[in-house]
mmCIF file of C-alpha atoms in Angstrom:
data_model
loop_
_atom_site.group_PDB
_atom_site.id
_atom_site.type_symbol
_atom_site.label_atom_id
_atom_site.label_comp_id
_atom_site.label_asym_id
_atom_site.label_seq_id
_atom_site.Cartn_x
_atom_site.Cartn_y
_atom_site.Cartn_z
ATOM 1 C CA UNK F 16 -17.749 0.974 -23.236
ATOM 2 C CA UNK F 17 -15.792 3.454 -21.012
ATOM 3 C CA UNK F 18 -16.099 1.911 -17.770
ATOM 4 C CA UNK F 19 -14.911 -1.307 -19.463
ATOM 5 C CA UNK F 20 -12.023 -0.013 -20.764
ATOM 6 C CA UNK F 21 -10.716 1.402 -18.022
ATOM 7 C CA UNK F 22 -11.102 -1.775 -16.137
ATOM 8 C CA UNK F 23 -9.697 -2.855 -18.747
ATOM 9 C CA UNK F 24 -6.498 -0.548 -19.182
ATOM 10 C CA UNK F 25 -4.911 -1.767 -15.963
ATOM 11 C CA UNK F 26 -4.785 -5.177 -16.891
ATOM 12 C CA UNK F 27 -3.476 -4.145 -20.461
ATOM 13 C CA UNK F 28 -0.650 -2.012 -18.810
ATOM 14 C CA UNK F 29 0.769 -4.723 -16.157
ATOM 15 C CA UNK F 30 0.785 -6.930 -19.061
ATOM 16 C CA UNK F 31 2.841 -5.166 -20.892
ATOM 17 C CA UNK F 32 5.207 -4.182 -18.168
ATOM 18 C CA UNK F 33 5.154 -7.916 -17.381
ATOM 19 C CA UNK F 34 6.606 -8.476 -20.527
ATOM 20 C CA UNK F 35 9.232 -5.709 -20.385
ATOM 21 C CA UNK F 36 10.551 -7.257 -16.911
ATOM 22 C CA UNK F 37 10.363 -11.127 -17.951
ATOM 23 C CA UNK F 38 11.428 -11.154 -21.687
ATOM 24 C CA UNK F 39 15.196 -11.775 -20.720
ATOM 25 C CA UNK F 40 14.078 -14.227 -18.248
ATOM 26 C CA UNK F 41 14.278 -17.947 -18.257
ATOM 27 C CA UNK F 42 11.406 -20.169 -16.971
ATOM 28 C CA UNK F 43 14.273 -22.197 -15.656
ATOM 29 C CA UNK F 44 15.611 -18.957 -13.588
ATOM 30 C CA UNK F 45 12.354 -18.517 -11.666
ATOM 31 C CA UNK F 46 11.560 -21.753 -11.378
ATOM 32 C CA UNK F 47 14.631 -22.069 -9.396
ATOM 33 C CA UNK F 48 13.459 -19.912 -6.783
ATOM 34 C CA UNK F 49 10.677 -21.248 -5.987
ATOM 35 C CA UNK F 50 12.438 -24.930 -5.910
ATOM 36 C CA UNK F 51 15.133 -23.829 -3.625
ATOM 37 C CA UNK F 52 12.794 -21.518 -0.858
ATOM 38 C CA UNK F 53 11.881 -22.218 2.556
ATOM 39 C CA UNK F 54 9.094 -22.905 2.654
ATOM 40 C CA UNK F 55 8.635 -22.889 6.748
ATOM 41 C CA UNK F 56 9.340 -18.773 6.243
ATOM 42 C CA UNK F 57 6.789 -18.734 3.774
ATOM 43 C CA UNK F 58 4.405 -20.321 6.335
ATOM 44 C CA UNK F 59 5.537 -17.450 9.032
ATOM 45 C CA UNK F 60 4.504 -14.649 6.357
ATOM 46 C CA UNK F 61 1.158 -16.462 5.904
ATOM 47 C CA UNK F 62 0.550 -16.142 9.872
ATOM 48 C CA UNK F 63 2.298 -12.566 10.151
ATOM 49 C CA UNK F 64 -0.271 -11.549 7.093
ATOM 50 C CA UNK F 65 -3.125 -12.679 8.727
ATOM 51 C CA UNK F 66 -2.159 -11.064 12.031
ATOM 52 C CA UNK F 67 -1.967 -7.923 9.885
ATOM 53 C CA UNK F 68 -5.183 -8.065 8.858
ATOM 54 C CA UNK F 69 -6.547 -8.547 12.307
ATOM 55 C CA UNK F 70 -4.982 -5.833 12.956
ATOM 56 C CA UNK F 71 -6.122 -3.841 9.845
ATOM 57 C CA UNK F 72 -9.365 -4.400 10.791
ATOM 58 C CA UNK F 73 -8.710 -3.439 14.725
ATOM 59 C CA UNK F 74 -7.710 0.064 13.579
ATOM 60 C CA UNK F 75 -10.136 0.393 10.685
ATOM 61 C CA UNK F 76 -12.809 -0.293 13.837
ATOM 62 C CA UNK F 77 -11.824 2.760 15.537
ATOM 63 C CA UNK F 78 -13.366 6.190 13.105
ATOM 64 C CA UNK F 79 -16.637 3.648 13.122
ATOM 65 C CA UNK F 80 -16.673 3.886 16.674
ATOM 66 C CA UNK F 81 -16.255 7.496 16.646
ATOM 67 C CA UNK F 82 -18.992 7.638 13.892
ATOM 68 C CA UNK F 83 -21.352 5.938 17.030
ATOM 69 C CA UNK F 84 -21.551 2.232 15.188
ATOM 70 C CA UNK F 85 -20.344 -0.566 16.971
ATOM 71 C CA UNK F 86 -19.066 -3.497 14.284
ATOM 72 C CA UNK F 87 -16.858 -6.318 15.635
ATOM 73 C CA UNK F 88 -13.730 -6.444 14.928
ATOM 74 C CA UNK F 89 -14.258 -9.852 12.895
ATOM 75 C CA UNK F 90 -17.074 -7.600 10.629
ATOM 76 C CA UNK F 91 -14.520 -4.956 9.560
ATOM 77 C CA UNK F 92 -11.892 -7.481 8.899
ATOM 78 C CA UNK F 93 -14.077 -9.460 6.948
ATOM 79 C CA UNK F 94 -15.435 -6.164 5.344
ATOM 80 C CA UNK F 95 -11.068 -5.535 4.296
ATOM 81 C CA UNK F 96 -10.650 -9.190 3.227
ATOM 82 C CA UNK F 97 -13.596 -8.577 0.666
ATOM 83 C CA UNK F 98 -12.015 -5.095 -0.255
ATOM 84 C CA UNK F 99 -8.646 -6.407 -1.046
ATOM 85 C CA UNK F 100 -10.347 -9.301 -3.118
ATOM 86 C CA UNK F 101 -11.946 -6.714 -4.932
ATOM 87 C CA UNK F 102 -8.869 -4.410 -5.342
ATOM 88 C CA UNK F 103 -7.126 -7.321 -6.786
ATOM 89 C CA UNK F 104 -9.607 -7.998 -10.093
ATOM 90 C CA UNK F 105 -10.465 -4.305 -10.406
ATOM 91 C CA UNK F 106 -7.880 -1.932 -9.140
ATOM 92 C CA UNK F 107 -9.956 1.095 -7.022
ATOM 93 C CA UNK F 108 -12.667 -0.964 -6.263
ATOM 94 C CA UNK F 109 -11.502 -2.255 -2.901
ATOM 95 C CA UNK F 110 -12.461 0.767 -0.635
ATOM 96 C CA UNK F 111 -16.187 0.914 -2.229
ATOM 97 C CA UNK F 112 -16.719 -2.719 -1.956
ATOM 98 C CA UNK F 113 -15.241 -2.642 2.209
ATOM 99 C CA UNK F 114 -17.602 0.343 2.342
ATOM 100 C CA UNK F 115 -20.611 -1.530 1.070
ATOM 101 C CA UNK F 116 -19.991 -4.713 2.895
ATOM 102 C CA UNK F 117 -20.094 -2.641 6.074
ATOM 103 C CA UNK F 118 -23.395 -1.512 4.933
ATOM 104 C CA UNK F 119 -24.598 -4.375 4.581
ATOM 105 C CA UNK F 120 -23.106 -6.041 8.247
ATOM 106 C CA UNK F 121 -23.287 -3.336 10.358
ATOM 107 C CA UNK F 122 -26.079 -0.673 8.994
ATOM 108 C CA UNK F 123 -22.534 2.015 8.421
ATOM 109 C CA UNK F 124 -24.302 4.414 5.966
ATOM 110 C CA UNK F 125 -21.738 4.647 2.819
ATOM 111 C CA UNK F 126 -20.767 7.819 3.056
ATOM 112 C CA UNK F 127 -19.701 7.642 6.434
ATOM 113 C CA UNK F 128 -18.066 4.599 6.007
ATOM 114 C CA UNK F 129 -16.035 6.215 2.875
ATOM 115 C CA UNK F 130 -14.844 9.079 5.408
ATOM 116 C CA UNK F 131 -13.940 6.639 7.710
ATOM 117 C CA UNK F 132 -11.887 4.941 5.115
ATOM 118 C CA UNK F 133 -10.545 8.610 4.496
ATOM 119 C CA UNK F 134 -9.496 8.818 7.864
ATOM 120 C CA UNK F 135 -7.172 5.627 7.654
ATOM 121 C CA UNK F 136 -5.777 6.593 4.181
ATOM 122 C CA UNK F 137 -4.385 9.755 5.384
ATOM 123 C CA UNK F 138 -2.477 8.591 8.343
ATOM 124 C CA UNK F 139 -1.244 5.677 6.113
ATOM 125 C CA UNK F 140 -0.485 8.140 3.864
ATOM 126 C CA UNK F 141 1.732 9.992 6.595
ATOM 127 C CA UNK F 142 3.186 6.980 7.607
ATOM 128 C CA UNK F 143 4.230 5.620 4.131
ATOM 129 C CA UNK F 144 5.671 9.211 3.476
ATOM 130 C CA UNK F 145 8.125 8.785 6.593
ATOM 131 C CA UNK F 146 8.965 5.393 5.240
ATOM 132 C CA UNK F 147 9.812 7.049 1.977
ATOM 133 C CA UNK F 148 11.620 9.841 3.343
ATOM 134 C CA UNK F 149 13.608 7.187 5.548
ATOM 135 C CA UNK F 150 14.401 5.370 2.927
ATOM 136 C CA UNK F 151 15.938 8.338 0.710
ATOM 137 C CA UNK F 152 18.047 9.575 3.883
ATOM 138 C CA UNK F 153 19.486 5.901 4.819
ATOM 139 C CA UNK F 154 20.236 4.912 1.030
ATOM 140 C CA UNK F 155 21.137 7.955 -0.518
ATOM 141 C CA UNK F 156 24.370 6.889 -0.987
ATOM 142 C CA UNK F 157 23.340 3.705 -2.628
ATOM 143 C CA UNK F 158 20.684 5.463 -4.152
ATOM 144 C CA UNK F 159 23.290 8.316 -5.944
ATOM 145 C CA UNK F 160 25.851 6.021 -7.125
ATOM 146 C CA UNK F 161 22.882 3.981 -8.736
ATOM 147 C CA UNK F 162 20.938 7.106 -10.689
ATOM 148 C CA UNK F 163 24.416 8.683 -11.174
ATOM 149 C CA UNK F 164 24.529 12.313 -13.345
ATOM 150 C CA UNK F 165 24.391 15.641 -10.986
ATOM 151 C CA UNK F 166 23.059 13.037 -8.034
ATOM 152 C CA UNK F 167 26.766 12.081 -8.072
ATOM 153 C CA UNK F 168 27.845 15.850 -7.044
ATOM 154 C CA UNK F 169 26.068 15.895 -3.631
ATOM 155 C CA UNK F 170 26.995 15.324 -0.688
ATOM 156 C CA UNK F 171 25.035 12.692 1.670
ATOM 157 C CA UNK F 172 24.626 15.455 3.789
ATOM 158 C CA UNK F 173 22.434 16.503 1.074
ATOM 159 C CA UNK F 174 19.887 14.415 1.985
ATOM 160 C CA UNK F 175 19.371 15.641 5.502
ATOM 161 C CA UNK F 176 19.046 19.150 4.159
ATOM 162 C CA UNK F 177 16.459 18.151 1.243
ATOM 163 C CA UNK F 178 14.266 16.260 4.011
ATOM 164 C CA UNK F 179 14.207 19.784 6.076
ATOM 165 C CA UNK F 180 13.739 21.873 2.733
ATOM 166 C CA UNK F 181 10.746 19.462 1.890
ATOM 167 C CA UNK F 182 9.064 19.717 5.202
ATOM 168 C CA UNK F 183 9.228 23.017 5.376
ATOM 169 C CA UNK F 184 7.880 23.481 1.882
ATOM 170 C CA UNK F 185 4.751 21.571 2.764
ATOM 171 C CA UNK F 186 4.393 23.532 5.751
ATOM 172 C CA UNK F 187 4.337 26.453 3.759
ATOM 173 C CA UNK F 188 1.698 25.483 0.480
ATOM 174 C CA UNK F 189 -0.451 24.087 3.589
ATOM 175 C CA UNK F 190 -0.606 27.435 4.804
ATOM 176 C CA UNK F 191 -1.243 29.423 1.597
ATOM 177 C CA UNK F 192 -3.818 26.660 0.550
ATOM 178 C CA UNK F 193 -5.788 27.994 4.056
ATOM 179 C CA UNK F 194 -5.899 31.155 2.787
ATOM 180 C CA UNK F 195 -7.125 30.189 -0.621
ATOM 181 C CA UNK F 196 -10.774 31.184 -1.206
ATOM 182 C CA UNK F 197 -11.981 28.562 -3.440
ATOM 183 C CA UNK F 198 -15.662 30.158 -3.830
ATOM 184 C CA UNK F 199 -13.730 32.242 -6.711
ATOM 185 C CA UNK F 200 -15.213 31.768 -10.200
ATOM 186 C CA UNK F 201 -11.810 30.748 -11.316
ATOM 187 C CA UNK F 202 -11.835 27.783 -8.807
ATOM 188 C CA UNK F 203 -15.107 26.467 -10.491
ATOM 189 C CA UNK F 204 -13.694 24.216 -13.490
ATOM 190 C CA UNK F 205 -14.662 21.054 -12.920
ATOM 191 C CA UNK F 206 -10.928 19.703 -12.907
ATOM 192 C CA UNK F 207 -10.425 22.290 -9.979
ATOM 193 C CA UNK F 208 -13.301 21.247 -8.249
ATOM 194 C CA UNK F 209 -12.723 17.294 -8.608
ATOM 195 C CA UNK F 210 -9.119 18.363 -7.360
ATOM 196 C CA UNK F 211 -10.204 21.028 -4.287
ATOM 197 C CA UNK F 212 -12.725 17.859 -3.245
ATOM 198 C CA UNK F 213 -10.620 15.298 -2.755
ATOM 199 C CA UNK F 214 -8.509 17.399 -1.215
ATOM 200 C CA UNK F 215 -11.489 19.031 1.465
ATOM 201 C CA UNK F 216 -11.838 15.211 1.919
ATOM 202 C CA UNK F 217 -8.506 14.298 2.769
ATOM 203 C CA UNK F 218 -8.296 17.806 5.853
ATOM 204 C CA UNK F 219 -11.426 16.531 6.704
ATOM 205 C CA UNK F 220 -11.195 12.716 7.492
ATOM 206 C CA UNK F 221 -7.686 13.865 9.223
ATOM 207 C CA UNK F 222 -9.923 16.052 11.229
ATOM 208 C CA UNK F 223 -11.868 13.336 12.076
ATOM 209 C CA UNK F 224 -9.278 11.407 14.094
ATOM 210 C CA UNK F 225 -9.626 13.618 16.502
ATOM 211 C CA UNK F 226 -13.053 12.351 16.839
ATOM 212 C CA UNK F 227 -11.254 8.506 17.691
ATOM 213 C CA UNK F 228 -12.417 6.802 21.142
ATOM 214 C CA UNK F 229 -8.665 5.951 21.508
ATOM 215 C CA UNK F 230 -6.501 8.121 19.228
ATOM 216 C CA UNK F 231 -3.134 6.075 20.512
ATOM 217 C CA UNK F 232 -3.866 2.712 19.861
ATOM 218 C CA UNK F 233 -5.569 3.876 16.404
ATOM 219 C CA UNK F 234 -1.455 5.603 15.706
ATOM 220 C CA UNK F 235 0.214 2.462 17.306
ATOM 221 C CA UNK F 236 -2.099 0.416 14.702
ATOM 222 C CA UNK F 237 -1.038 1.971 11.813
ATOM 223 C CA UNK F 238 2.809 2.135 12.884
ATOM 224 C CA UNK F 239 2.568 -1.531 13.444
ATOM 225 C CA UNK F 240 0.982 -2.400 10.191
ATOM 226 C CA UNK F 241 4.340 -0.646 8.951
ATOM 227 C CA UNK F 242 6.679 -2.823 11.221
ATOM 228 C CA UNK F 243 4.125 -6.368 9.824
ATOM 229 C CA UNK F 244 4.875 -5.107 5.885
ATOM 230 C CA UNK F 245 8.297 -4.645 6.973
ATOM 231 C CA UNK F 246 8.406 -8.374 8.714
ATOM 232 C CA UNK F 247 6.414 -10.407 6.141
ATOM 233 C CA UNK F 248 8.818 -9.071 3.277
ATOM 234 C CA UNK F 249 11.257 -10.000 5.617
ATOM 235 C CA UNK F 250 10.272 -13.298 6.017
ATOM 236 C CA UNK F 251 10.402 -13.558 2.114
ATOM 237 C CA UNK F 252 13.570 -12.736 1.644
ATOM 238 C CA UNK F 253 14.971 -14.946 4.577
ATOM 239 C CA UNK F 254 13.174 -18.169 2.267
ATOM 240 C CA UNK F 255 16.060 -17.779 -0.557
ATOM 241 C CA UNK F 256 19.808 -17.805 0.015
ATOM 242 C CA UNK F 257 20.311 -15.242 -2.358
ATOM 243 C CA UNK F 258 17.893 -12.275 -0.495
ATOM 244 C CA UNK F 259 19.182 -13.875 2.769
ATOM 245 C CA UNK F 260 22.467 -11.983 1.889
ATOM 246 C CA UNK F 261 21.442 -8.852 1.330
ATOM 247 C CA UNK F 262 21.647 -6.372 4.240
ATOM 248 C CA UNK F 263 18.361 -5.645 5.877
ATOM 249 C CA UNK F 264 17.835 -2.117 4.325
ATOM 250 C CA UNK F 265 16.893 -3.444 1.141
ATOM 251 C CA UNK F 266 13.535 -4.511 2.877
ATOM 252 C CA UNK F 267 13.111 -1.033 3.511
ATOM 253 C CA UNK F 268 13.731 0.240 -0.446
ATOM 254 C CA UNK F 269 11.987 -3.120 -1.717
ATOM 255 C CA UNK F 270 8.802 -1.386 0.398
ATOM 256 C CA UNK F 271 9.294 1.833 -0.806
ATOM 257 C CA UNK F 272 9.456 1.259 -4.288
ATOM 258 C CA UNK F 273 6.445 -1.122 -4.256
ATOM 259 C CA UNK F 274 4.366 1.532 -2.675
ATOM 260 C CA UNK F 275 5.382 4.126 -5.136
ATOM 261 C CA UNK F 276 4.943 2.069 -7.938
ATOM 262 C CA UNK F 277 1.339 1.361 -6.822
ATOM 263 C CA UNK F 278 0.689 4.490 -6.822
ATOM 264 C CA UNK F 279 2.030 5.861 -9.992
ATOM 265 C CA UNK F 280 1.668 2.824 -11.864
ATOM 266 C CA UNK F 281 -1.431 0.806 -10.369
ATOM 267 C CA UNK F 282 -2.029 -2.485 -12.017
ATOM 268 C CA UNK F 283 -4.218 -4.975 -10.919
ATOM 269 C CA UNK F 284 -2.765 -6.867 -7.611
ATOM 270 C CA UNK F 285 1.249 -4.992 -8.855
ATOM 271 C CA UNK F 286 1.575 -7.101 -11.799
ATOM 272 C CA UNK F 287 3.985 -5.949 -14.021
ATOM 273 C CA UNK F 288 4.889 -2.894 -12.022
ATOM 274 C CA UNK F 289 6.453 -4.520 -8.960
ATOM 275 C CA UNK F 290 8.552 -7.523 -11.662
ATOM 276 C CA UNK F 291 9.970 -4.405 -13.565
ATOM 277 C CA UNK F 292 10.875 -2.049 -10.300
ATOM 278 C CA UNK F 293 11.222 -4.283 -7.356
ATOM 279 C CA UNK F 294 13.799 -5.912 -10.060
ATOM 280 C CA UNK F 295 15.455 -2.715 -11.292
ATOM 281 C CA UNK F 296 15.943 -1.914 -7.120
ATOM 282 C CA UNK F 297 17.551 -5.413 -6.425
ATOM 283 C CA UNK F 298 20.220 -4.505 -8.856
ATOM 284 C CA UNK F 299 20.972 -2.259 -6.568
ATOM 285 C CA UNK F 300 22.390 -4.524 -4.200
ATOM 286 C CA UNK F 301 24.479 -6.379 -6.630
ATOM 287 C CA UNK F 302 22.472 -8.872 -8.187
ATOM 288 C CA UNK F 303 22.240 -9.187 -12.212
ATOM 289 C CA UNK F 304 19.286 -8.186 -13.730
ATOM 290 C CA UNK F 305 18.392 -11.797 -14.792
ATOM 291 C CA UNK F 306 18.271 -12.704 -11.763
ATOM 292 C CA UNK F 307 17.082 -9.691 -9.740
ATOM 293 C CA UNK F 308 13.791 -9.753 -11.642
ATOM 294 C CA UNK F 309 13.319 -13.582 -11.074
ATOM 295 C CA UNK F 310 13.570 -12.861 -7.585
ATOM 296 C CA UNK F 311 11.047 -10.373 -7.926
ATOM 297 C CA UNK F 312 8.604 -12.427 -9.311
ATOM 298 C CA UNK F 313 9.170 -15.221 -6.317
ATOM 299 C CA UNK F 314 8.391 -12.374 -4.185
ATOM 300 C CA UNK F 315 5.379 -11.015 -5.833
ATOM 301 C CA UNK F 316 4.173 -14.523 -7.019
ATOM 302 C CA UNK F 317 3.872 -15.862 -3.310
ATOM 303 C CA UNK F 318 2.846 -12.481 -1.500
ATOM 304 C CA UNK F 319 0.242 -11.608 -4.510
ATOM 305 C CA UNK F 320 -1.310 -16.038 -3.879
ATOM 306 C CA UNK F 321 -0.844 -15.604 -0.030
ATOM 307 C CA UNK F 322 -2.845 -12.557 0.090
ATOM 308 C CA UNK F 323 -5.116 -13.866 -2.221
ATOM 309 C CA UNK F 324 -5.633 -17.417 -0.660
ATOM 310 C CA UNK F 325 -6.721 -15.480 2.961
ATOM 311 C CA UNK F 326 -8.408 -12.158 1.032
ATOM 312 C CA UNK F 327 -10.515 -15.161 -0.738
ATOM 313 C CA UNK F 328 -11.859 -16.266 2.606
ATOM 314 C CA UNK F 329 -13.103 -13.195 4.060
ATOM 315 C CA UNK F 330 -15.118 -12.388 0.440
ATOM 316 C CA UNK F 331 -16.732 -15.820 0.674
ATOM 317 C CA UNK F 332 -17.511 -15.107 4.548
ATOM 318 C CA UNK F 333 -18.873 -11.651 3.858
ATOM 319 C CA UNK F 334 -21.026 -13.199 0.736
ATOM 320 C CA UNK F 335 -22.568 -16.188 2.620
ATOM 321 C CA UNK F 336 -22.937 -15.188 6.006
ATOM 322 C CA UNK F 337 -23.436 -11.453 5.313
ATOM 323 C CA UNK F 338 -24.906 -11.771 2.304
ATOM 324 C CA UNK F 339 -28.948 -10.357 1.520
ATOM 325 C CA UNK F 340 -28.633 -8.131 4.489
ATOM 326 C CA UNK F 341 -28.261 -11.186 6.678
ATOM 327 C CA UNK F 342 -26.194 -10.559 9.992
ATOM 328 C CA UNK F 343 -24.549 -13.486 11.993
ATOM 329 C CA UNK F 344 -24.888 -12.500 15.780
ATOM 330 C CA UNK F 345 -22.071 -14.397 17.196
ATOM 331 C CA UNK F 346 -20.101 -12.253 14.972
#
């Protein structure tokens, strides 16, 4: 009963927050996006998200390597199509079911093929946290007038100093955490011990890049899968005149509040959580609230369908060709 309901909770959550975001919304006003977008940029974020895959699946290729199995390119993608199918219907379920597909192509015993996985997370992880950072330094004006109160007392030099202050404060815990000893009795609870874990297995799978057969393209990967989020939202917003407008650094917020929503609010495939703060963050750029959370939706509606559509694919590949412990040799 436990298990369901936590499947469940998700679902109840973006629901609700679905509701929050659309209840002051017309029909009318979203179904006006979608009657007046383009759809020929729609069809250039359909091929940018399938390049972005491909190259998902190039980089996700690379700790297998180093791990001494050789899966195509084509497997591992496959292996992330059926992950983000699965991610989509039951939020955290997408990294178990790529790691079990790969299993099942390739022979990639699961536990290595989780620490691979580990691997990617934490440079994405790095990378997002630049984007973030980025984002606060370039909009911080925008950003203070918005949240107002004692934000509206600094200085945007501020920023700059905050950024520094942060670094160096991470510098710092990750030096005291070295000199932790975690054997201690008190480090035994098991909230400490779920905790130190996942945290062993974060230093370790960044440990393990230096393992990589080519540590630079593996980087330039993941800073291009940034630059292909970057361009497919892009794309979205060029395929309505009213996101057309708006200057090109609100691609970088609308990213950087998605991500951090995910994370502190994950719902199954953003719903509810991206309508209520992708919406909130497009007032930021001027537009009423109406009709900054029906632009939302057109946003989330066509990337959530487009990713779904191609995720789809790769699930029904990995089922019927891979499926049973079957292998397909030209592949």
């Amino acid at each position: 009963m436990v298990p369901f309901l936590k499947r469940l909770l998700p679902l109840i959550i973006g629901l609700v927050l679905l509701y929050v975001a659309l209840k002051d919304v017309s029909f009318a006003t979203i179904a006006q996006q979608f009657r007046l977008a383009d759809y020929r940029w729609i069809l250039l974020m359909g091929v940018l998200l399938i390049v972005t895959l491909f190259l998902r699946g190039m980089r996700g290729r690379q700790p297998l390597l180093a791990l001494g199995y050789t899966p195509t390119t084509f497997r591992v993608t496959v292996a992330l199509l059926a992950g983000t199918t699965a991610s989509m219907i039951i939020p955290g379920s997408g990294e178990l079911t790529r790691c079990a597909t790969l299993q099942r192509t390739d022979g990639v015993a699961f536990p290595q093929a989780v620490g691979a996985v580990v691997a990617e997370r934490v440079l994405d992880l790095l990378a997002l946290l630049a984007v973030v950072m980025l984002t606060i330094v370039l909009e911080f004006d925008r950003l203070r007038h918005y949240f107002g109160g004692y934000a509206l007392r600094l200085p945007s030099t501020t920023a700059w100093w905050l950024l520094l202050a942060g670094l160096v404060l991470a510098g710092l815990l990750l030096w005291q955490v070295r000199l932790i000893d975690f054997t201690h009795p008190r480090w035994q609870h098991p909230l400490a011990k779920r905790i130190i874990g996942f945290g062993q297995g974060l230093w370790e799978g960044l440990l393990s890049l230096r393992k990589l057969p080519q540590p630079g393209l593996f980087i330039t990967l993941t800073i291009l899968n940034q630059v292909m989020a970057w361009l497919m939202t892009y794309c979205l917003m060029m395929s309505l005149p009213t996101t057309r407008a708006l200057p090109l650094l609100s691609i970088l917020t609308t990213e950087t509040v998605a991500f951090l929503g995910a994370i502190l609010v994950p719902t199954q495939g953003g719903i509810g959580t991206y309508h209520l703060l992708i919406g909130r963050v497009l007032m930021l750029y001027g537009l009423p609230l109406a009709q900054a959370t029906a632009l939302a939706t057109f946003l989330h509606a066509v990337n959530f369908a487009m990713t779904l559509f191609v995720s789809s694919i790769g699930f029904l590949i990995a089922s019927f060709f891979f499926g049973n412990g079957r292998r397909t040799a030209l592949m």
